[in-house]
PDB file of C-alpha atoms in Angstrom:
ATOM      1  CA  UNK V1350      84.009  93.096 160.442  1.00 54.00           C
ATOM      2  CA  UNK V1351      86.438  90.134 160.209  1.00 63.00           C
ATOM      3  CA  UNK V1352      84.916  88.894 156.949  1.00 76.00           C
ATOM      4  CA  UNK V1353      85.871  91.966 155.012  1.00 74.00           C
ATOM      5  CA  UNK V1354      89.415  91.778 156.075  1.00 73.00           C
ATOM      6  CA  UNK V1355      89.852  88.202 154.899  1.00 75.00           C
ATOM      7  CA  UNK V1356      88.248  89.128 151.564  1.00 75.00           C
ATOM      8  CA  UNK V1357      90.779  92.069 151.116  1.00 79.00           C
ATOM      9  CA  UNK V1358      93.682  89.675 152.118  1.00 79.00           C
ATOM     10  CA  UNK V1359      92.494  87.156 149.513  1.00 74.00           C
ATOM     11  CA  UNK V1360      92.162  89.751 146.861  1.00 72.00           C
ATOM     12  CA  UNK V1361      95.668  91.157 147.650  1.00 76.00           C
ATOM     13  CA  UNK V1362      97.286  87.813 147.640  1.00 74.00           C
ATOM     14  CA  UNK V1363      97.344  87.663 143.851  1.00 68.00           C
ATOM     15  CA  UNK V1364      95.824  84.058 143.590  1.00 65.00           C
ATOM     16  CA  UNK V1365      93.694  85.208 140.609  1.00 65.00           C
ATOM     17  CA  UNK V1366      94.633  87.206 137.517  1.00 64.00           C
ATOM     18  CA  UNK V1367      98.234  86.367 137.345  1.00 64.00           C
ATOM     19  CA  UNK V1368      99.471  86.671 133.725  1.00 67.00           C
ATOM     20  CA  UNK V1369     102.597  85.283 132.222  1.00 68.00           C
ATOM     21  CA  UNK V1370     104.763  87.326 129.950  1.00 66.00           C
ATOM     22  CA  UNK V1371     104.904  86.177 126.333  1.00 67.00           C
ATOM     23  CA  UNK V1372     107.980  84.642 124.895  1.00 67.00           C
ATOM     24  CA  UNK V1373     109.459  87.313 122.862  1.00 63.00           C
ATOM     25  CA  UNK V1374     112.611  85.459 121.808  1.00 61.00           C
ATOM     26  CA  UNK V1375     111.957  85.414 118.021  1.00 57.00           C
ATOM     27  CA  UNK V1376     114.653  87.085 116.088  1.00 56.00           C
ATOM     28  CA  UNK V1377     112.962  86.619 112.658  1.00 59.00           C
ATOM     29  CA  UNK V1378     109.484  87.330 111.800  1.00 58.00           C
ATOM     30  CA  UNK V1379     107.435  84.235 110.897  1.00 62.00           C
ATOM     31  CA  UNK V1380     106.431  84.606 107.182  1.00 57.00           C
ATOM     32  CA  UNK V1381     102.765  84.150 106.583  1.00 65.00           C
ATOM     33  CA  UNK V1382     101.444  81.124 104.699  1.00 72.00           C
ATOM     34  CA  UNK V1383     101.108  81.766 101.018  1.00 74.00           C
ATOM     35  CA  UNK V1384     100.758  79.866  97.755  1.00 78.00           C
ATOM     36  CA  UNK V1385     101.755  82.379  95.207  1.00 80.00           C
ATOM     37  CA  UNK V1386     105.383  82.064  93.725  1.00 81.00           C
ATOM     38  CA  UNK V1387     105.580  85.915  93.221  1.00 81.00           C
ATOM     39  CA  UNK V1388     105.150  86.532  96.851  1.00 82.00           C
ATOM     40  CA  UNK V1389     107.461  83.639  97.846  1.00 80.00           C
ATOM     41  CA  UNK V1390     110.255  85.319  95.760  1.00 82.00           C
ATOM     42  CA  UNK V1391     109.793  88.813  97.175  1.00 83.00           C
ATOM     43  CA  UNK V1392     108.946  88.056 100.732  1.00 82.00           C
ATOM     44  CA  UNK V1393     112.002  88.441 103.032  1.00 83.00           C
ATOM     45  CA  UNK V1394     111.300  86.728 106.412  1.00 77.00           C
ATOM     46  CA  UNK V1395     114.053  88.862 108.068  1.00 80.00           C
ATOM     47  CA  UNK V1396     112.061  92.069 107.476  1.00 82.00           C
ATOM     48  CA  UNK V1397     108.718  93.005 108.976  1.00 81.00           C
ATOM     49  CA  UNK V1398     105.399  92.550 107.258  1.00 80.00           C
ATOM     50  CA  UNK V1399     104.796  96.091 106.458  1.00 84.00           C
ATOM     51  CA  UNK V1400     108.208  96.470 104.953  1.00 87.00           C
ATOM     52  CA  UNK V1401     107.623  93.390 102.688  1.00 85.00           C
ATOM     53  CA  UNK V1402     104.180  94.683 101.684  1.00 84.00           C
ATOM     54  CA  UNK V1403     105.729  98.036 100.843  1.00 84.00           C
ATOM     55  CA  UNK V1404     108.308  96.386  98.546  1.00 84.00           C
ATOM     56  CA  UNK V1405     105.483  94.759  96.595  1.00 82.00           C
ATOM     57  CA  UNK V1406     103.741  98.104  96.252  1.00 81.00           C
ATOM     58  CA  UNK V1407     101.108  97.571  98.802  1.00 82.00           C
ATOM     59  CA  UNK V1408     100.151  99.420 101.950  1.00 80.00           C
ATOM     60  CA  UNK V1409     100.291  97.403 105.177  1.00 77.00           C
ATOM     61  CA  UNK V1410      97.613  99.705 106.712  1.00 78.00           C
ATOM     62  CA  UNK V1411      94.930 100.177 104.078  1.00 75.00           C
ATOM     63  CA  UNK V1412      92.670 102.270 106.115  1.00 77.00           C
ATOM     64  CA  UNK V1413      95.417 104.595 107.226  1.00 74.00           C
ATOM     65  CA  UNK V1414      94.640 108.116 105.855  1.00 66.00           C
ATOM     66  CA  UNK V1415      98.018 109.727 104.839  1.00 59.00           C
ATOM     67  CA  UNK V1416      98.078 113.352 104.063  1.00 52.00           C
ATOM     68  CA  UNK V1417     101.285 112.936 102.052  1.00 51.00           C
ATOM     69  CA  UNK V1418     100.356 111.295  98.747  1.00 46.00           C
ATOM     70  CA  UNK V1419     103.946 110.128  98.226  1.00 46.00           C
ATOM     71  CA  UNK V1420     103.915 107.772 101.244  1.00 46.00           C
ATOM     72  CA  UNK V1421     100.499 106.345 100.075  1.00 44.00           C
ATOM     73  CA  UNK V1422     101.971 104.916  96.782  1.00 47.00           C
ATOM     74  CA  UNK V1423     105.453 104.104  98.050  1.00 44.00           C
ATOM     75  CA  UNK V1424     107.323 101.516  95.939  1.00 45.00           C
ATOM     76  CA  UNK V1425     110.888 100.305  95.759  1.00 46.00           C
ATOM     77  CA  UNK V1426     113.401 102.434  94.105  1.00 49.00           C
ATOM     78  CA  UNK V1427     113.309 100.493  90.816  1.00 52.00           C
ATOM     79  CA  UNK V1428     109.546 100.742  90.455  1.00 53.00           C
ATOM     80  CA  UNK V1429     109.233  96.976  90.452  1.00 56.00           C
ATOM     81  CA  UNK V1430     106.908  96.915  93.565  1.00 55.00           C
ATOM     82  CA  UNK V1431     103.970  98.562  91.566  1.00 54.00           C
ATOM     83  CA  UNK V1432     104.306  95.794  88.856  1.00 56.00           C
ATOM     84  CA  UNK V1433     104.222  92.973  91.435  1.00 59.00           C
ATOM     85  CA  UNK V1434     101.071  94.355  93.067  1.00 57.00           C
ATOM     86  CA  UNK V1435      99.383  94.802  89.651  1.00 54.00           C
ATOM     87  CA  UNK V1436     100.246  91.190  88.753  1.00 59.00           C
ATOM     88  CA  UNK V1437      99.019  89.833  92.011  1.00 60.00           C
ATOM     89  CA  UNK V1438      95.703  91.653  92.435  1.00 59.00           C
ATOM     90  CA  UNK V1439      94.116  91.905  89.041  1.00 57.00           C
ATOM     91  CA  UNK V1440      90.471  91.639  90.031  1.00 54.00           C
ATOM     92  CA  UNK V1441      88.264  89.803  87.417  1.00 53.00           C
ATOM     93  CA  UNK V1442      85.264  91.519  85.998  1.00 55.00           C
ATOM     94  CA  UNK V1443      82.822  88.868  86.680  1.00 55.00           C
ATOM     95  CA  UNK V1444      81.794  87.225  89.863  1.00 60.00           C
ATOM     96  CA  UNK V1445      83.028  83.822  88.606  1.00 61.00           C
ATOM     97  CA  UNK V1446      86.171  82.861  90.690  1.00 57.00           C
ATOM     98  CA  UNK V1447      88.244  80.027  89.445  1.00 56.00           C
ATOM     99  CA  UNK V1448      87.809  76.878  91.624  1.00 54.00           C
ATOM    100  CA  UNK V1449      90.361  74.511  92.758  1.00 60.00           C
ATOM    101  CA  UNK V1450      88.691  71.067  92.491  1.00 67.00           C
ATOM    102  CA  UNK V1451      87.541  69.422  89.291  1.00 64.00           C
ATOM    103  CA  UNK V1452      84.056  68.892  90.796  1.00 63.00           C
ATOM    104  CA  UNK V1453      83.809  72.637  91.398  1.00 61.00           C
ATOM    105  CA  UNK V1454      84.990  73.433  87.853  1.00 62.00           C
ATOM    106  CA  UNK V1455      82.328  71.050  86.272  1.00 63.00           C
ATOM    107  CA  UNK V1456      79.740  71.768  88.768  1.00 71.00           C
ATOM    108  CA  UNK V1457      79.810  75.211  90.227  1.00 78.00           C
ATOM    109  CA  UNK V1458      76.770  74.463  92.254  1.00 85.00           C
ATOM    110  CA  UNK V1459      75.842  71.232  93.982  1.00 86.00           C
ATOM    111  CA  UNK V1460      72.885  69.172  92.840  1.00 87.00           C
ATOM    112  CA  UNK V1461      71.151  69.563  96.216  1.00 89.00           C
ATOM    113  CA  UNK V1462      71.657  73.434  96.099  1.00 91.00           C
ATOM    114  CA  UNK V1463      70.175  73.412  92.668  1.00 90.00           C
ATOM    115  CA  UNK V1464      67.128  71.439  93.664  1.00 91.00           C
ATOM    116  CA  UNK V1465      66.715  73.586  96.842  1.00 92.00           C
ATOM    117  CA  UNK V1466      66.817  76.838  94.612  1.00 92.00           C
ATOM    118  CA  UNK V1467      64.556  75.367  91.840  1.00 91.00           C
ATOM    119  CA  UNK V1468      61.750  74.550  94.462  1.00 92.00           C
ATOM    120  CA  UNK V1469      62.046  78.040  95.874  1.00 93.00           C
ATOM    121  CA  UNK V1470      61.926  79.729  92.493  1.00 91.00           C
ATOM    122  CA  UNK V1471      58.866  77.516  91.415  1.00 91.00           C
ATOM    123  CA  UNK V1472      56.973  78.675  94.361  1.00 92.00           C
ATOM    124  CA  UNK V1473      57.943  82.407  94.842  1.00 92.00           C
ATOM    125  CA  UNK V1474      59.641  83.424  91.641  1.00 89.00           C
ATOM    126  CA  UNK V1475      62.458  85.931  92.273  1.00 88.00           C
ATOM    127  CA  UNK V1476      60.913  87.288  95.580  1.00 92.00           C
ATOM    128  CA  UNK V1477      63.843  86.386  97.912  1.00 93.00           C
ATOM    129  CA  UNK V1478      62.015  88.002 100.876  1.00 94.00           C
ATOM    130  CA  UNK V1479      59.281  85.477 100.647  1.00 93.00           C
ATOM    131  CA  UNK V1480      61.716  82.707 100.149  1.00 93.00           C
ATOM    132  CA  UNK V1481      63.556  83.590 103.328  1.00 94.00           C
ATOM    133  CA  UNK V1482      60.233  83.497 105.203  1.00 95.00           C
ATOM    134  CA  UNK V1483      58.959  80.087 103.789  1.00 94.00           C
ATOM    135  CA  UNK V1484      60.202  77.688 106.512  1.00 92.00           C
ATOM    136  CA  UNK V1485      58.783  74.690 104.783  1.00 94.00           C
ATOM    137  CA  UNK V1486      60.745  75.042 101.597  1.00 93.00           C
ATOM    138  CA  UNK V1487      63.667  77.003 103.055  1.00 92.00           C
ATOM    139  CA  UNK V1488      64.287  74.380 105.844  1.00 93.00           C
ATOM    140  CA  UNK V1489      67.977  75.504 106.068  1.00 92.00           C
ATOM    141  CA  UNK V1490      66.658  78.879 107.081  1.00 93.00           C
ATOM    142  CA  UNK V1491      68.869  80.696 104.739  1.00 94.00           C
ATOM    143  CA  UNK V1492      68.743  84.493 104.903  1.00 94.00           C
ATOM    144  CA  UNK V1493      67.457  86.715 102.036  1.00 94.00           C
ATOM    145  CA  UNK V1494      71.180  87.760 101.323  1.00 94.00           C
ATOM    146  CA  UNK V1495      72.298  84.156 101.149  1.00 93.00           C
ATOM    147  CA  UNK V1496      69.299  83.061  98.964  1.00 94.00           C
ATOM    148  CA  UNK V1497      69.988  86.090  96.640  1.00 93.00           C
ATOM    149  CA  UNK V1498      73.669  84.682  96.267  1.00 92.00           C
ATOM    150  CA  UNK V1499      72.571  81.256  95.672  1.00 91.00           C
ATOM    151  CA  UNK V1500      69.883  82.377  93.290  1.00 91.00           C
ATOM    152  CA  UNK V1501      72.089  84.387  91.262  1.00 89.00           C
ATOM    153  CA  UNK V1502      74.558  81.680  90.961  1.00 89.00           C
ATOM    154  CA  UNK V1503      71.756  79.175  89.989  1.00 88.00           C
ATOM    155  CA  UNK V1504      70.603  81.648  87.311  1.00 88.00           C
ATOM    156  CA  UNK V1505      74.131  82.015  85.961  1.00 87.00           C
ATOM    157  CA  UNK V1506      74.538  78.251  85.346  1.00 85.00           C
ATOM    158  CA  UNK V1507      74.867  77.144  81.685  1.00 82.00           C
ATOM    159  CA  UNK V1508      72.822  74.328  80.384  1.00 81.00           C
ATOM    160  CA  UNK V1509      75.835  72.000  80.703  1.00 80.00           C
ATOM    161  CA  UNK V1510      76.408  72.901  84.387  1.00 81.00           C
ATOM    162  CA  UNK V1511      72.769  72.278  85.295  1.00 82.00           C
ATOM    163  CA  UNK V1512      72.026  68.888  86.800  1.00 81.00           C
ATOM    164  CA  UNK V1513      69.789  66.682  84.689  1.00 78.00           C
ATOM    165  CA  UNK V1514      67.507  65.626  87.614  1.00 77.00           C
ATOM    166  CA  UNK V1515      66.606  69.321  88.471  1.00 81.00           C
ATOM    167  CA  UNK V1516      63.739  70.794  86.351  1.00 83.00           C
ATOM    168  CA  UNK V1517      64.317  74.332  85.653  1.00 83.00           C
ATOM    169  CA  UNK V1518      61.209  76.425  86.841  1.00 84.00           C
ATOM    170  CA  UNK V1519      59.607  78.339  83.979  1.00 83.00           C
ATOM    171  CA  UNK V1520      58.482  81.436  86.004  1.00 83.00           C
ATOM    172  CA  UNK V1521      62.290  82.528  86.216  1.00 83.00           C
ATOM    173  CA  UNK V1522      63.371  81.469  82.850  1.00 80.00           C
ATOM    174  CA  UNK V1523      63.403  85.123  81.629  1.00 81.00           C
ATOM    175  CA  UNK V1524      66.039  85.809  84.326  1.00 80.00           C
ATOM    176  CA  UNK V1525      68.633  83.507  82.904  1.00 77.00           C
ATOM    177  CA  UNK V1526      71.587  84.641  80.805  1.00 68.00           C
ATOM    178  CA  UNK V1527      71.134  83.104  77.301  1.00 59.00           C
ATOM    179  CA  UNK V1528      74.224  81.352  76.298  1.00 47.00           C
TER     180      UNK V1528
END
């Protein structure tokens, strides 16, 4: 009997589960970190993020399904927002993304990764499922999807980008893009 009373008293005392209120004294929205000059010019830290995105011709909630089509493509009154969005988000046609460092520009795939994929290609050809199950050669235990990405990147390398110490397997030479 007495044990249950003391347990209830402990529970009601509020020793556990106290939460502090967050400090909501910020008057200005903290701007996100960005590197692009166009965003830096158009972003107003005194406005909300959704308002700023709307001024650039973007939707803040991309998955929101609006029934009114005019609200989906809302831009600023001068129509400048649509141009800004088009300039910022031109998606390239290829999967080659420009890199930042010089070593990445000259060598898009490391020498170790090239050797890794060359050994796997030499044994299994282009069967990525078998590659993923081979624990001796695939000692990093990459998944089939990761190996497929690495393999396609390896096959897209030009002769200048390939490392000299890696011998290219002949059984996948027909998969390379001739340059």
